mmCIF file of C-alpha atoms in Angstrom:
data_model
loop_
_atom_site.group_PDB
_atom_site.id
_atom_site.type_symbol
_atom_site.label_atom_id
_atom_site.label_comp_id
_atom_site.label_asym_id
_atom_site.label_seq_id
_atom_site.Cartn_x
_atom_site.Cartn_y
_atom_site.Cartn_z
ATOM 1 C CA MET A 1 -51.500 12.305 7.993
ATOM 2 C CA LYS A 2 -50.198 9.168 6.260
ATOM 3 C CA THR A 3 -52.222 7.927 3.286
ATOM 4 C CA ALA A 4 -51.998 4.531 1.591
ATOM 5 C CA VAL A 5 -53.255 3.628 -1.869
ATOM 6 C CA ILE A 6 -53.894 -0.069 -2.518
ATOM 7 C CA ALA A 7 -54.390 -1.159 -6.135
ATOM 8 C CA PRO A 8 -54.537 -4.388 -8.145
ATOM 9 C CA LEU A 9 -52.148 -4.148 -11.102
ATOM 10 C CA GLY A 10 -53.026 -5.556 -14.512
ATOM 11 C CA LEU A 11 -51.506 -4.874 -17.920
ATOM 12 C CA SER A 12 -52.008 -1.089 -17.791
ATOM 13 C CA PRO A 13 -49.656 0.601 -15.283
ATOM 14 C CA PRO A 14 -50.959 4.124 -16.105
ATOM 15 C CA VAL A 15 -54.273 3.558 -14.308
ATOM 16 C CA VAL A 16 -52.310 3.249 -11.059
ATOM 17 C CA THR A 17 -49.970 6.200 -11.453
ATOM 18 C CA SER A 18 -52.553 8.523 -13.044
ATOM 19 C CA PHE A 19 -54.589 8.185 -9.872
ATOM 20 C CA LEU A 20 -51.708 9.538 -7.803
ATOM 21 C CA ILE A 21 -51.562 12.596 -10.058
ATOM 22 C CA GLY A 22 -55.299 13.184 -10.014
ATOM 23 C CA ILE A 23 -56.176 12.510 -6.386
ATOM 24 C CA GLY A 24 -54.393 15.680 -5.327
ATOM 25 C CA GLU A 25 -52.995 14.571 -1.983
ATOM 26 C CA LYS A 26 -49.714 13.254 -0.668
ATOM 27 C CA VAL A 27 -49.547 9.463 -0.753
ATOM 28 C CA THR A 28 -47.043 7.894 1.625
ATOM 29 C CA ASP A 29 -47.625 4.234 0.713
ATOM 30 C CA LEU A 30 -48.474 2.567 -2.609
ATOM 31 C CA VAL A 31 -49.268 -1.144 -2.391
ATOM 32 C CA LEU A 32 -49.626 -3.004 -5.694
ATOM 33 C CA LEU A 33 -51.310 -6.404 -5.881
ATOM 34 C CA THR A 34 -49.614 -8.281 -8.733
ATOM 35 C CA THR A 35 -49.593 -11.768 -10.232
ATOM 36 C CA GLU A 36 -46.789 -13.968 -11.562
ATOM 37 C CA SER A 37 -47.519 -12.788 -15.131
ATOM 38 C CA MET A 38 -44.310 -11.439 -16.687
ATOM 39 C CA ASP A 39 -46.083 -8.415 -18.197
ATOM 40 C CA VAL A 40 -47.713 -7.563 -14.858
ATOM 41 C CA ARG A 41 -44.397 -7.866 -13.004
ATOM 42 C CA ALA A 42 -42.724 -5.762 -15.711
ATOM 43 C CA GLY A 43 -45.401 -3.128 -15.155
ATOM 44 C CA PHE A 44 -44.589 -3.129 -11.456
ATOM 45 C CA GLU A 45 -40.884 -2.551 -12.170
ATOM 46 C CA LEU A 46 -41.787 0.334 -14.479
ATOM 47 C CA ILE A 47 -43.979 1.936 -11.804
ATOM 48 C CA LYS A 48 -41.301 1.456 -9.154
ATOM 49 C CA ILE A 49 -38.673 3.254 -11.242
ATOM 50 C CA GLY A 50 -41.040 5.995 -12.378
ATOM 51 C CA MET A 51 -42.244 6.611 -8.810
ATOM 52 C CA SER A 52 -38.666 6.811 -7.509
ATOM 53 C CA LEU A 53 -38.168 9.820 -9.784
ATOM 54 C CA LYS A 54 -41.593 11.472 -9.616
ATOM 55 C CA PHE A 55 -42.609 10.706 -6.017
ATOM 56 C CA PRO A 56 -39.436 9.576 -4.193
ATOM 57 C CA GLN A 57 -41.100 10.060 -0.808
ATOM 58 C CA THR A 58 -43.720 7.375 -1.540
ATOM 59 C CA ARG A 59 -42.983 3.847 -0.332
ATOM 60 C CA VAL A 60 -43.830 1.437 -3.168
ATOM 61 C CA HIS A 61 -44.135 -2.245 -2.478
ATOM 62 C CA GLU A 62 -45.567 -5.352 -4.058
ATOM 63 C CA VAL A 63 -47.831 -8.149 -2.853
ATOM 64 C CA VAL A 64 -47.737 -11.097 -5.272
ATOM 65 C CA LEU A 65 -51.005 -13.029 -5.466
ATOM 66 C CA PRO A 66 -50.806 -16.854 -5.601
ATOM 67 C CA PHE A 67 -52.960 -17.027 -8.751
ATOM 68 C CA GLU A 68 -53.381 -15.313 -12.127
ATOM 69 C CA ASP A 69 -57.117 -14.817 -11.704
ATOM 70 C CA VAL A 70 -59.947 -15.465 -9.262
ATOM 71 C CA SER A 71 -61.769 -18.402 -10.826
ATOM 72 C CA THR A 72 -63.373 -20.139 -7.815
ATOM 73 C CA THR A 73 -65.099 -19.154 -4.583
ATOM 74 C CA GLU A 74 -62.068 -20.428 -2.681
ATOM 75 C CA ASP A 75 -59.766 -18.200 -4.766
ATOM 76 C CA ASN A 76 -62.034 -15.268 -4.019
ATOM 77 C CA LEU A 77 -61.877 -15.903 -0.275
ATOM 78 C CA LYS A 78 -58.069 -16.192 -0.465
ATOM 79 C CA PHE A 79 -57.947 -12.900 -2.351
ATOM 80 C CA MET A 80 -60.160 -11.261 0.277
ATOM 81 C CA ALA A 81 -57.926 -12.609 3.053
ATOM 82 C CA ILE A 82 -54.803 -11.168 1.388
ATOM 83 C CA CYS A 83 -56.446 -7.766 0.847
ATOM 84 C CA SER A 84 -57.821 -7.733 4.389
ATOM 85 C CA LYS A 85 -54.313 -8.364 5.731
ATOM 86 C CA VAL A 86 -52.843 -5.604 3.532
ATOM 87 C CA ILE A 87 -55.422 -3.067 4.746
ATOM 88 C CA ARG A 88 -54.785 -4.022 8.387
ATOM 89 C CA GLU A 89 -51.005 -3.796 7.964
ATOM 90 C CA GLU A 90 -51.211 -0.363 6.368
ATOM 91 C CA ARG A 91 -53.216 0.850 9.345
ATOM 92 C CA GLU A 92 -51.529 -0.993 12.206
ATOM 93 C CA LYS A 93 -47.941 -1.614 11.036
ATOM 94 C CA TYR A 94 -47.306 1.432 8.844
ATOM 95 C CA GLY A 95 -49.557 3.888 10.673
ATOM 96 C CA CYS A 96 -51.654 5.036 7.696
ATOM 97 C CA GLU A 97 -54.705 6.916 8.911
ATOM 98 C CA LYS A 98 -56.264 7.051 5.442
ATOM 99 C CA ILE A 99 -56.730 4.093 3.072
ATOM 100 C CA LEU A 100 -57.782 4.580 -0.569
ATOM 101 C CA LEU A 101 -58.515 1.758 -3.017
ATOM 102 C CA ASN A 102 -57.886 2.166 -6.742
ATOM 103 C CA VAL A 103 -59.778 -0.626 -8.519
ATOM 104 C CA ALA A 104 -59.042 0.458 -12.108
ATOM 105 C CA GLY A 105 -56.424 -2.249 -12.737
ATOM 106 C CA GLY A 106 -56.330 -6.017 -12.421
ATOM 107 C CA ARG A 107 -59.058 -8.550 -13.124
ATOM 108 C CA LYS A 108 -62.657 -7.385 -12.979
ATOM 109 C CA ASN A 109 -63.751 -9.909 -10.330
ATOM 110 C CA MET A 110 -60.827 -8.917 -8.092
ATOM 111 C CA CYS A 111 -61.843 -5.273 -8.326
ATOM 112 C CA ILE A 112 -65.475 -6.043 -7.458
ATOM 113 C CA THR A 113 -64.418 -8.061 -4.424
ATOM 114 C CA LEU A 114 -61.934 -5.403 -3.297
ATOM 115 C CA SER A 115 -64.613 -2.703 -3.570
ATOM 116 C CA LEU A 116 -66.998 -4.670 -1.360
ATOM 117 C CA LEU A 117 -64.249 -5.469 1.137
ATOM 118 C CA GLY A 118 -63.417 -1.778 1.269
ATOM 119 C CA GLN A 119 -66.936 -1.065 2.489
ATOM 120 C CA ILE A 120 -66.767 -3.730 5.174
ATOM 121 C CA MET A 121 -63.364 -2.543 6.392
ATOM 122 C CA ALA A 122 -64.371 1.127 6.256
ATOM 123 C CA VAL A 123 -61.671 2.409 3.912
ATOM 124 C CA ASP A 124 -61.773 6.103 3.062
ATOM 125 C CA GLY A 125 -62.635 5.821 -0.609
ATOM 126 C CA VAL A 126 -62.880 3.450 -3.578
ATOM 127 C CA TYR A 127 -62.003 4.847 -7.013
ATOM 128 C CA HIS A 128 -61.855 3.967 -10.704
ATOM 129 C CA VAL A 129 -59.726 5.725 -13.334
ATOM 130 C CA VAL A 130 -61.003 6.312 -16.873
ATOM 131 C CA SER A 131 -58.812 7.613 -19.701
ATOM 132 C CA ARG A 132 -60.453 10.194 -21.961
ATOM 133 C CA ASP A 133 -58.703 8.673 -25.009
ATOM 134 C CA VAL A 134 -57.879 5.066 -24.220
ATOM 135 C CA LYS A 135 -56.679 4.372 -27.791
ATOM 136 C CA VAL A 136 -53.848 6.917 -27.453
ATOM 137 C CA VAL A 137 -52.813 5.492 -24.068
ATOM 138 C CA ASN A 138 -52.882 1.905 -25.355
ATOM 139 C CA GLN A 139 -50.819 2.852 -28.424
ATOM 140 C CA LEU A 140 -48.169 4.552 -26.294
ATOM 141 C CA LEU A 141 -48.126 1.580 -23.938
ATOM 142 C CA GLU A 142 -47.642 -0.886 -26.794
ATOM 143 C CA ASN A 143 -44.891 1.281 -28.317
ATOM 144 C CA LEU A 144 -43.022 1.123 -25.005
ATOM 145 C CA ARG A 145 -43.756 -2.537 -24.218
ATOM 146 C CA GLU A 146 -40.328 -3.772 -25.382
ATOM 147 C CA ASP A 147 -38.537 -1.134 -23.290
ATOM 148 C CA ILE A 148 -40.708 -2.032 -20.285
ATOM 149 C CA ARG A 149 -39.578 -5.639 -20.638
ATOM 150 C CA LYS A 150 -35.961 -4.456 -20.798
ATOM 151 C CA ILE A 151 -36.487 -2.670 -17.478
ATOM 152 C CA TYR A 152 -37.920 -5.889 -16.043
ATOM 153 C CA ASP A 153 -34.970 -7.961 -17.321
ATOM 154 C CA ALA A 154 -32.308 -5.509 -16.077
ATOM 155 C CA LYS A 155 -30.238 -6.954 -13.231
ATOM 156 C CA SER A 156 -29.867 -3.820 -11.120
ATOM 157 C CA ASP A 157 -31.859 -0.721 -10.206
ATOM 158 C CA GLU A 158 -29.114 1.371 -11.778
ATOM 159 C CA GLU A 159 -29.597 -0.398 -15.116
ATOM 160 C CA LYS A 160 -33.389 -0.085 -14.853
ATOM 161 C CA LEU A 161 -33.019 3.641 -14.185
ATOM 162 C CA ARG A 162 -30.680 4.068 -17.187
ATOM 163 C CA ILE A 163 -33.219 2.442 -19.515
ATOM 164 C CA TYR A 164 -35.999 4.624 -18.115
ATOM 165 C CA ARG A 165 -33.910 7.769 -18.529
ATOM 166 C CA GLU A 166 -33.303 6.988 -22.219
ATOM 167 C CA LYS A 167 -37.016 7.409 -22.909
ATOM 168 C CA GLU A 168 -38.010 9.397 -19.845
ATOM 169 C CA ARG A 169 -40.241 11.820 -21.740
ATOM 170 C CA PHE A 170 -42.316 8.968 -23.168
ATOM 171 C CA PHE A 171 -42.452 7.003 -19.920
ATOM 172 C CA ASN A 172 -43.496 10.100 -17.968
ATOM 173 C CA SER A 173 -46.174 10.852 -20.550
ATOM 174 C CA LEU A 174 -47.494 7.313 -20.085
ATOM 175 C CA LEU A 175 -47.341 7.114 -16.296
ATOM 176 C CA PHE A 176 -47.976 10.708 -15.260
ATOM 177 C CA PRO A 177 -50.318 12.336 -17.790
ATOM 178 C CA SER A 178 -52.052 15.672 -17.372
ATOM 179 C CA PRO A 179 -55.184 15.464 -15.169
ATOM 180 C CA ASN A 180 -57.109 16.694 -18.216
ATOM 181 C CA GLU A 181 -56.433 13.349 -19.913
ATOM 182 C CA PHE A 182 -58.326 11.134 -17.477
ATOM 183 C CA GLU A 183 -61.215 11.107 -15.028
ATOM 184 C CA ILE A 184 -61.220 9.763 -11.493
ATOM 185 C CA VAL A 185 -64.585 8.204 -10.654
ATOM 186 C CA ARG A 186 -65.507 7.763 -7.008
ATOM 187 C CA ILE A 187 -67.429 4.528 -6.484
ATOM 188 C CA PRO A 188 -70.323 4.989 -4.012
ATOM 189 C CA THR A 189 -69.737 3.109 -0.775
ATOM 190 C CA LEU A 190 -71.623 2.954 2.504
ATOM 191 C CA PRO A 191 -69.342 1.797 5.348
ATOM 192 C CA TYR A 192 -70.629 -0.714 7.862
ATOM 193 C CA PRO A 193 -70.878 0.641 11.435
ATOM 194 C CA ARG A 194 -67.995 -1.008 13.296
ATOM 195 C CA ASP A 195 -70.072 -1.865 16.376
ATOM 196 C CA TYR A 196 -72.743 -3.564 14.228
ATOM 197 C CA LEU A 197 -70.189 -5.693 12.380
ATOM 198 C CA GLN A 198 -68.459 -6.582 15.641
ATOM 199 C CA ARG A 199 -71.783 -7.642 17.175
ATOM 200 C CA ILE A 200 -72.589 -9.872 14.201
ATOM 201 C CA LEU A 201 -69.165 -11.550 14.238
ATOM 202 C CA VAL A 202 -69.178 -12.145 17.992
ATOM 203 C CA SER A 203 -72.702 -13.590 17.798
ATOM 204 C CA LEU A 204 -71.782 -15.908 14.922
ATOM 205 C CA LEU A 205 -68.825 -17.314 16.843
ATOM 206 C CA GLN A 206 -70.048 -17.305 20.437
ATOM 207 C CA ASN A 207 -73.806 -16.962 20.787
ATOM 208 C CA MET A 208 -75.953 -17.482 17.712
ATOM 209 C CA GLU A 209 -79.113 -16.877 19.750
ATOM 210 C CA ALA A 210 -78.084 -13.264 20.311
ATOM 211 C CA LEU A 211 -78.919 -12.628 16.646
ATOM 212 C CA SER A 212 -82.419 -11.459 15.804
ATOM 213 C CA LEU A 213 -84.541 -13.539 13.441
ATOM 214 C CA GLU A 214 -84.143 -10.768 10.868
ATOM 215 C CA ASP A 215 -80.341 -11.021 11.163
ATOM 216 C CA LYS A 216 -80.445 -14.805 10.827
ATOM 217 C CA LEU A 217 -82.659 -14.718 7.747
ATOM 218 C CA MET A 218 -80.452 -12.063 6.143
ATOM 219 C CA LEU A 219 -77.287 -14.078 6.846
ATOM 220 C CA GLU A 220 -78.946 -17.253 5.546
ATOM 221 C CA LYS A 221 -79.898 -15.475 2.322
ATOM 222 C CA HIS A 222 -76.249 -14.532 1.791
ATOM 223 C CA GLY A 223 -74.927 -18.028 2.501
ATOM 224 C CA ILE A 224 -73.328 -17.217 5.869
ATOM 225 C CA LEU A 225 -75.829 -19.304 7.836
ATOM 226 C CA GLU A 226 -77.628 -22.491 6.888
ATOM 227 C CA ARG A 227 -80.796 -23.917 8.361
ATOM 228 C CA ILE A 228 -80.642 -27.322 10.036
ATOM 229 C CA GLY A 229 -84.167 -28.272 11.031
ATOM 230 C CA SER A 230 -85.491 -25.413 13.151
ATOM 231 C CA ARG A 231 -82.110 -23.919 14.026
ATOM 232 C CA PHE A 232 -79.422 -21.961 12.217
ATOM 233 C CA ALA A 233 -75.726 -22.856 11.961
ATOM 234 C CA LEU A 234 -72.655 -21.269 10.427
ATOM 235 C CA SER A 235 -72.140 -22.692 6.923
ATOM 236 C CA GLU A 236 -68.714 -23.797 5.665
ATOM 237 C CA TYR A 237 -68.646 -20.746 3.442
ATOM 238 C CA GLY A 238 -69.692 -18.624 6.419
ATOM 239 C CA LYS A 239 -66.803 -19.979 8.496
ATOM 240 C CA ARG A 240 -64.290 -19.060 5.791
ATOM 241 C CA PHE A 241 -65.831 -15.622 5.336
ATOM 242 C CA VAL A 242 -65.742 -14.898 9.079
ATOM 243 C CA ASP A 243 -62.096 -16.008 9.193
ATOM 244 C CA VAL A 244 -61.319 -13.511 6.404
ATOM 245 C CA LEU A 245 -62.967 -10.656 8.303
ATOM 246 C CA LEU A 246 -61.116 -11.583 11.489
ATOM 247 C CA GLY A 247 -57.778 -11.868 9.677
ATOM 248 C CA ARG A 248 -57.319 -15.544 10.522
#
């Protein structure tokens, strides 16, 4: 069975790679959501080189977000749309039967949104990674920061690999620590029944009257519907949200 891990990447690459050590199953695809920040991109290059040595069978690839942070509702919807597309592609294009989300890295609001989207799209688990001694990890990371930037600046994979090899023991200690050094926390999720979600979406787009009053009031409370006189209509926010769920 093919398994994909999808993870936002911030300034701490170890929270991504530690998860692969601790989860205890073969991961075929690792998708990292990055930004244009130099330190984030450098972290991606470090992970890519480290993974090529530790887990060469895992396909590592990057999705660059069009913003540094989610600071508006529109940004949040764009982020959801990107993540929704990534989840669909891992299932439909790359044939991954199992999708796991690691929300330990990246901006806090991105991780909250990704966790909720994971429920809606019925992923197989949402996880957080907690270091038992974060001060030690942060110190090692800062000690290696200059070398990580050198890997980022290197012009070829061969040069990146040479730099990694020079301090391989330290890089491996950072990226692939003993499972005793961190804890994987499963975030409780309750997947939405697919037929229920499909019914709601079809009703919103084609026949609003097929929704019960309870459904309409619930959707109004969450901003999906708005009341116009005695009837309900899809709000502008609701239209964008439905488009995200439909991958449009």
